CSV table of N, CA and C in Angstrom, one decimal:
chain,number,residue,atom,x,y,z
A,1,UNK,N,80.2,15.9,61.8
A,1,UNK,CA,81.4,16.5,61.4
A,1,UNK,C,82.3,15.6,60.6
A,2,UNK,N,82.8,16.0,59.8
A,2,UNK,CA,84.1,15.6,59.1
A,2,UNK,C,85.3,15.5,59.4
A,3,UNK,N,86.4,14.6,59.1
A,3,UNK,CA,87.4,14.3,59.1
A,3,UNK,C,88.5,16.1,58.9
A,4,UNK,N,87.7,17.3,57.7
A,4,UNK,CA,88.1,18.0,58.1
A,4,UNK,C,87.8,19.4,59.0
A,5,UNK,N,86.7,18.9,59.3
A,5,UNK,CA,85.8,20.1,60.8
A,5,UNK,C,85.8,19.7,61.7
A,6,UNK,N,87.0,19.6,62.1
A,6,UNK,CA,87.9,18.8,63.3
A,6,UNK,C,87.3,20.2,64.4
A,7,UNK,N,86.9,19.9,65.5
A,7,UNK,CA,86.6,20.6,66.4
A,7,UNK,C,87.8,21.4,67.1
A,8,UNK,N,88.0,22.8,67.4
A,8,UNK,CA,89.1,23.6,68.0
A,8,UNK,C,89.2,22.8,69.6
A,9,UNK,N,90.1,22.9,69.5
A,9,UNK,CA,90.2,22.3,71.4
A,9,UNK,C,89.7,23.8,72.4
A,10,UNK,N,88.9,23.5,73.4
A,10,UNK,CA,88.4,24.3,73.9
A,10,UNK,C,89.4,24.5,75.1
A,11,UNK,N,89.9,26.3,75.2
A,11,UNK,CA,90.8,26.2,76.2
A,11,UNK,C,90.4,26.5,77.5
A,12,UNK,N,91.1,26.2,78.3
A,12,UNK,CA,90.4,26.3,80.3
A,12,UNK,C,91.4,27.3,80.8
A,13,UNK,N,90.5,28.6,81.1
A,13,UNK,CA,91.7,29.6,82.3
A,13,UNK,C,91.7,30.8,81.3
A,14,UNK,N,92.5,31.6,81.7
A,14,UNK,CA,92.2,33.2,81.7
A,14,UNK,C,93.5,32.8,79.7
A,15,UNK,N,92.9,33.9,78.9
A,15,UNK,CA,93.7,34.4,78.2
A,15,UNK,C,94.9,34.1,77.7
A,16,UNK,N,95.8,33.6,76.9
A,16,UNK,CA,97.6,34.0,77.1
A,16,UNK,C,97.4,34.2,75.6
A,17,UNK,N,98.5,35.6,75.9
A,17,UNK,CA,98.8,35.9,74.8
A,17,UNK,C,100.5,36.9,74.5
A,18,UNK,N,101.1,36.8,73.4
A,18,UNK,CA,102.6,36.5,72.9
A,18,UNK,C,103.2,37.7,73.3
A,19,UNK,N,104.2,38.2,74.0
A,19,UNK,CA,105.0,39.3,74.2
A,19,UNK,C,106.2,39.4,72.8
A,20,UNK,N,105.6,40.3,72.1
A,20,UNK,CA,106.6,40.6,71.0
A,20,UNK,C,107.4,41.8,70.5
A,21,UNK,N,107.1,42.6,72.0
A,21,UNK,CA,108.0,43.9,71.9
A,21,UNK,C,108.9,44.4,72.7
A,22,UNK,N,110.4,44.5,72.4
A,22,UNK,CA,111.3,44.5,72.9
A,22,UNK,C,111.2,45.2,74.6
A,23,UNK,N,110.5,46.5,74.8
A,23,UNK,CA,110.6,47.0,75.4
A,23,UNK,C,110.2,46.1,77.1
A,24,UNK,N,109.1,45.1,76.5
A,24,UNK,CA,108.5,44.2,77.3
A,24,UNK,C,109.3,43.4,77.7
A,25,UNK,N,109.9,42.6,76.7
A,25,UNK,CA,111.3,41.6,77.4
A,25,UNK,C,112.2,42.7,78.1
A,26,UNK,N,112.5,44.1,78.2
A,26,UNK,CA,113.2,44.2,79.0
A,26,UNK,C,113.1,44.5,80.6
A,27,UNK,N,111.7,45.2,80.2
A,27,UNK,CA,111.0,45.0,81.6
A,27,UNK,C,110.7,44.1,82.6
A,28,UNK,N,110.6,42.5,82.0
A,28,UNK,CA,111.0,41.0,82.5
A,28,UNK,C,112.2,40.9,83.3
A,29,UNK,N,112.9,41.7,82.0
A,29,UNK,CA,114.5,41.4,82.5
A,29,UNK,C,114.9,42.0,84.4
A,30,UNK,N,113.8,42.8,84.6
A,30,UNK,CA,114.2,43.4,85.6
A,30,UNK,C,113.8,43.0,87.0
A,31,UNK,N,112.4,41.8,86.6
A,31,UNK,CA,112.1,41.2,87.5
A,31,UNK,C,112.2,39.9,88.6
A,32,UNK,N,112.0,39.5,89.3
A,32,UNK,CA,112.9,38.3,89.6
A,32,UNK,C,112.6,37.1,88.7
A,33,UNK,N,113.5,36.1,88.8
A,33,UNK,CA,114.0,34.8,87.7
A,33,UNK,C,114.5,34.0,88.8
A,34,UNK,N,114.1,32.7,87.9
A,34,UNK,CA,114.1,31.5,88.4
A,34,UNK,C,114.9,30.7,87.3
A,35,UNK,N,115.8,29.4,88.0
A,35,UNK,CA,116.4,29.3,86.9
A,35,UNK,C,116.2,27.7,87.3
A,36,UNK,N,116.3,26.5,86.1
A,36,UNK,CA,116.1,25.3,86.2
A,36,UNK,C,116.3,24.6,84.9
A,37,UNK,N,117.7,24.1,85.5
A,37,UNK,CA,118.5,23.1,84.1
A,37,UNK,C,118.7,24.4,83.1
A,38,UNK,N,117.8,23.6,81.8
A,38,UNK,CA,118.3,24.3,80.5
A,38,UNK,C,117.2,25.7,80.3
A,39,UNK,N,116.1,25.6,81.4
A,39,UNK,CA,115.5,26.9,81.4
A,39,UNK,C,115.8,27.9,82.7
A,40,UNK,N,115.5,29.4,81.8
A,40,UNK,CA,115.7,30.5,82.7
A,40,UNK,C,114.1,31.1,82.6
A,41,UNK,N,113.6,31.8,84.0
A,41,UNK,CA,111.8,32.2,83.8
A,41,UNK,C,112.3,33.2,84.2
A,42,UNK,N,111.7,34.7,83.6
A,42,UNK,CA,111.4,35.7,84.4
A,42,UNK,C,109.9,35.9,84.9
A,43,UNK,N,109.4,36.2,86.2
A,43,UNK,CA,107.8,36.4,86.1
A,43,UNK,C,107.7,37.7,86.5
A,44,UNK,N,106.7,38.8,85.6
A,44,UNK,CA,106.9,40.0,86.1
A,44,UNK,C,105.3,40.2,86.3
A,45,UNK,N,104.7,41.1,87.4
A,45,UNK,CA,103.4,41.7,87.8
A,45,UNK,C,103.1,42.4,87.0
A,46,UNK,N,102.5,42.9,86.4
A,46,UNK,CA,102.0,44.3,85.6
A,46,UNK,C,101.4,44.8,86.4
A,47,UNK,N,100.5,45.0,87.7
A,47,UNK,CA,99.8,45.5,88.2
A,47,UNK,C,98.9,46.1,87.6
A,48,UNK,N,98.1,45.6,86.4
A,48,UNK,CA,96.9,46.2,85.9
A,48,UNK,C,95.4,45.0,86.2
A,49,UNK,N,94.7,45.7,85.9
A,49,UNK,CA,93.6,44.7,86.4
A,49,UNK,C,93.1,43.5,85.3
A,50,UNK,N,94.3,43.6,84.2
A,50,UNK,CA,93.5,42.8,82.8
A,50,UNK,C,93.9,41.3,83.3
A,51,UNK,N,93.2,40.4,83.4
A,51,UNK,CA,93.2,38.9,83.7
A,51,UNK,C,94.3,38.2,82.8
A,52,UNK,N,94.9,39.1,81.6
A,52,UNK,CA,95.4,38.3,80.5
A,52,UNK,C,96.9,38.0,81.0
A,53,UNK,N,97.5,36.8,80.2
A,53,UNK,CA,98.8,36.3,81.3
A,53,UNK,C,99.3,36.4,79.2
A,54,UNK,N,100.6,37.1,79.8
A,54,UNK,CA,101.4,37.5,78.4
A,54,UNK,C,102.8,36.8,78.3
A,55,UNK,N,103.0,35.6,77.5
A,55,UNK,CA,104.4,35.0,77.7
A,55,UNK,C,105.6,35.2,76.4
A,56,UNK,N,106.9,35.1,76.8
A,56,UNK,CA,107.7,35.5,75.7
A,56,UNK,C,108.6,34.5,75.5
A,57,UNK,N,109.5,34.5,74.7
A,57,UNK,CA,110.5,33.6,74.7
A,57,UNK,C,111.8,33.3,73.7
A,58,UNK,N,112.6,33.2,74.2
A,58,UNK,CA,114.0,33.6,73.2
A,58,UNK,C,114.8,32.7,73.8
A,59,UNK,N,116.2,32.5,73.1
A,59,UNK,CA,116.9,31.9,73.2
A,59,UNK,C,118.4,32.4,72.7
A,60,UNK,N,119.6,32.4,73.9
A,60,UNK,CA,120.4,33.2,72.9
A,60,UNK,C,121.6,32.4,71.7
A,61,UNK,N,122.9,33.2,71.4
A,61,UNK,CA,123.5,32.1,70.6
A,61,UNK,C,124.2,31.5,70.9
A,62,UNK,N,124.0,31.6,72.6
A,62,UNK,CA,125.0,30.3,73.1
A,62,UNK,C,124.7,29.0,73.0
A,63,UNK,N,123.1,29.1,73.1
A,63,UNK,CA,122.0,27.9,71.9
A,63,UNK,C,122.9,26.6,71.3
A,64,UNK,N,123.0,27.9,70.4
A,64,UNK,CA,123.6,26.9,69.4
A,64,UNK,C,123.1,27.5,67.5
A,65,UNK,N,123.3,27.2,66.8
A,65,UNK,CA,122.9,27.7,65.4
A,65,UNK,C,121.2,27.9,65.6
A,66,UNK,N,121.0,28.5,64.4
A,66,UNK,CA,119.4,29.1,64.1
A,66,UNK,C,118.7,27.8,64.4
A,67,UNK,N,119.0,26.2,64.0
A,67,UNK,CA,117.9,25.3,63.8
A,67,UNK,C,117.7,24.9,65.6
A,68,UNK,N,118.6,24.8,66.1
A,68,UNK,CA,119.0,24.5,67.6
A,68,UNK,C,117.9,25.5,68.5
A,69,UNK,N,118.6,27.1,68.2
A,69,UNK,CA,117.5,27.7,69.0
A,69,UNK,C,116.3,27.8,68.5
A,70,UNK,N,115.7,27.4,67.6
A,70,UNK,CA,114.4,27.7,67.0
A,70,UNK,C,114.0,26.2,67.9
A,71,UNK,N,114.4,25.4,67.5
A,71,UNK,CA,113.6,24.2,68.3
A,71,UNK,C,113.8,24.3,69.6
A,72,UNK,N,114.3,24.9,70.4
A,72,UNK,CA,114.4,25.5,71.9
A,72,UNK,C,113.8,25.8,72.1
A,73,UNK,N,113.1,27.1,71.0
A,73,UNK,CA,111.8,27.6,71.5
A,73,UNK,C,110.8,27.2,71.2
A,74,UNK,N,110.4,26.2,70.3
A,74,UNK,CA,109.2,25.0,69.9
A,74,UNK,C,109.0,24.5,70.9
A,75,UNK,N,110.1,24.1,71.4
A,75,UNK,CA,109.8,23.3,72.9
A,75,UNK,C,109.3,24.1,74.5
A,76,UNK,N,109.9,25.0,74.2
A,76,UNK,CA,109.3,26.0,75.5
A,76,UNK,C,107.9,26.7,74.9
A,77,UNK,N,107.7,26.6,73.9
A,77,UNK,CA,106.4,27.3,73.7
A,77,UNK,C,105.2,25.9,74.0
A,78,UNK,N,105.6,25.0,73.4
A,78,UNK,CA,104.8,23.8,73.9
A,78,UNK,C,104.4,23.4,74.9
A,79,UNK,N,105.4,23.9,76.4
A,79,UNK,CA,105.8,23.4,77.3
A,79,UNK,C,104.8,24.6,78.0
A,80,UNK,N,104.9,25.6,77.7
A,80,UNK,CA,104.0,26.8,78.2
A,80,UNK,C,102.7,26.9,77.6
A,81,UNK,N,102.2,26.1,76.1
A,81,UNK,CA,100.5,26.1,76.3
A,81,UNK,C,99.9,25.1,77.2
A,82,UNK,N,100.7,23.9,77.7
A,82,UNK,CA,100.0,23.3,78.7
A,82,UNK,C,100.4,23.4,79.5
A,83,UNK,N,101.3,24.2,80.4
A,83,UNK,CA,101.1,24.5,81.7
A,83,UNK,C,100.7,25.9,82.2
A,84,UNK,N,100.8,27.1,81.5
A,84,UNK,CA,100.4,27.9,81.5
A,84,UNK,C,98.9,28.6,81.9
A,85,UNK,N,98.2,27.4,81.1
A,85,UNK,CA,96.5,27.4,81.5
A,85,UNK,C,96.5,27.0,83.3
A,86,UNK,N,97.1,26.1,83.2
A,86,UNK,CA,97.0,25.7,85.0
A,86,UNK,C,97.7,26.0,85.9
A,87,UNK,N,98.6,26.7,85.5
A,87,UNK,CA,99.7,27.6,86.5
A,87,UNK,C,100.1,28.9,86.5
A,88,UNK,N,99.8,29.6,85.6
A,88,UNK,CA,99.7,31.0,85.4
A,88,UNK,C,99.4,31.7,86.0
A,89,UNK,N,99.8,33.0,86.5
A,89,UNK,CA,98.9,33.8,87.1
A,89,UNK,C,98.5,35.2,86.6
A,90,UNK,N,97.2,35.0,86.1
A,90,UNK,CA,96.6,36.3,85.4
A,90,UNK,C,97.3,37.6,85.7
A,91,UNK,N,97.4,38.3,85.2
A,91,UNK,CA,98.0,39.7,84.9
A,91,UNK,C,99.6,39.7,85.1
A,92,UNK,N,100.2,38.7,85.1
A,92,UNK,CA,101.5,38.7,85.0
A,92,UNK,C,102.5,38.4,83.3
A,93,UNK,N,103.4,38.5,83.5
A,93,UNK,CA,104.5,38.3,82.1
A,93,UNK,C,105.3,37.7,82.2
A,94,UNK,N,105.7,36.5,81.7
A,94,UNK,CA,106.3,35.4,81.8
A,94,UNK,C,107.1,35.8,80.8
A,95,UNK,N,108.6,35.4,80.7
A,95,UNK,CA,109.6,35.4,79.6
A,95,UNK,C,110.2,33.9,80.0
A,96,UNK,N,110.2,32.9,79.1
A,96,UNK,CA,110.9,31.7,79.1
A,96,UNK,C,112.3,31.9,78.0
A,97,UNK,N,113.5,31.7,78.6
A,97,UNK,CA,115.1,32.0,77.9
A,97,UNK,C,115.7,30.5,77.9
A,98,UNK,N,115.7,30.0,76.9
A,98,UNK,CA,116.0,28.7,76.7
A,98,UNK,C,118.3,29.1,77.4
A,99,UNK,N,118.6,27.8,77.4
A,99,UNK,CA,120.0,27.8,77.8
A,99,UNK,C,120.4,26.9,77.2
């Protein structure tokens, strides 16, 4: 292989994949939350039988300007591909709300 057929990192654990419709973050909103420092979690059940773990993430404008919360969420999305694989629990919905 070559310098550019860099091999995909192979991932371990069920699925995750991106909640990007409103109706979903508000459904989060209704479930219980956990709050710690500068993050807020909702974790919601879906009670369906799909193994897949679906996470979201926003930040509001108490943030701070656009460049502030966008790197808020760079960082919570980071923070959630590697722990998510090992802490997750299949068929649930995670919303991470930066503060």
């Amino acid at each position: 292989m070559t310098e550019t057929q860099a091999a995909a990192p192979v991932s371990k654990g069920p699925k995750i994949e991106r909640i990007k419709v409103r109706a979903d973050f508000l459904k989060a909103a209704k479930a219980p939350s956990l709050s710690r420092g500068a993050v807020f979690m909702q974790l919601r059940p879906r009670g369906d039988d799909d193994g897949l773990i679906r996470v979201g993430f926003t930040a509001s404008k108490k943030v701070g300007g656009s460049v502030e919360r966008n790197r808020a969420k760079r960082r919570l999305r980071e923070a959630a591909r590697l722990l998510l694989p090992l802490h997750g629990r299949p068929g649930c919905d995670y919303v991470f709300i930066a503060r």
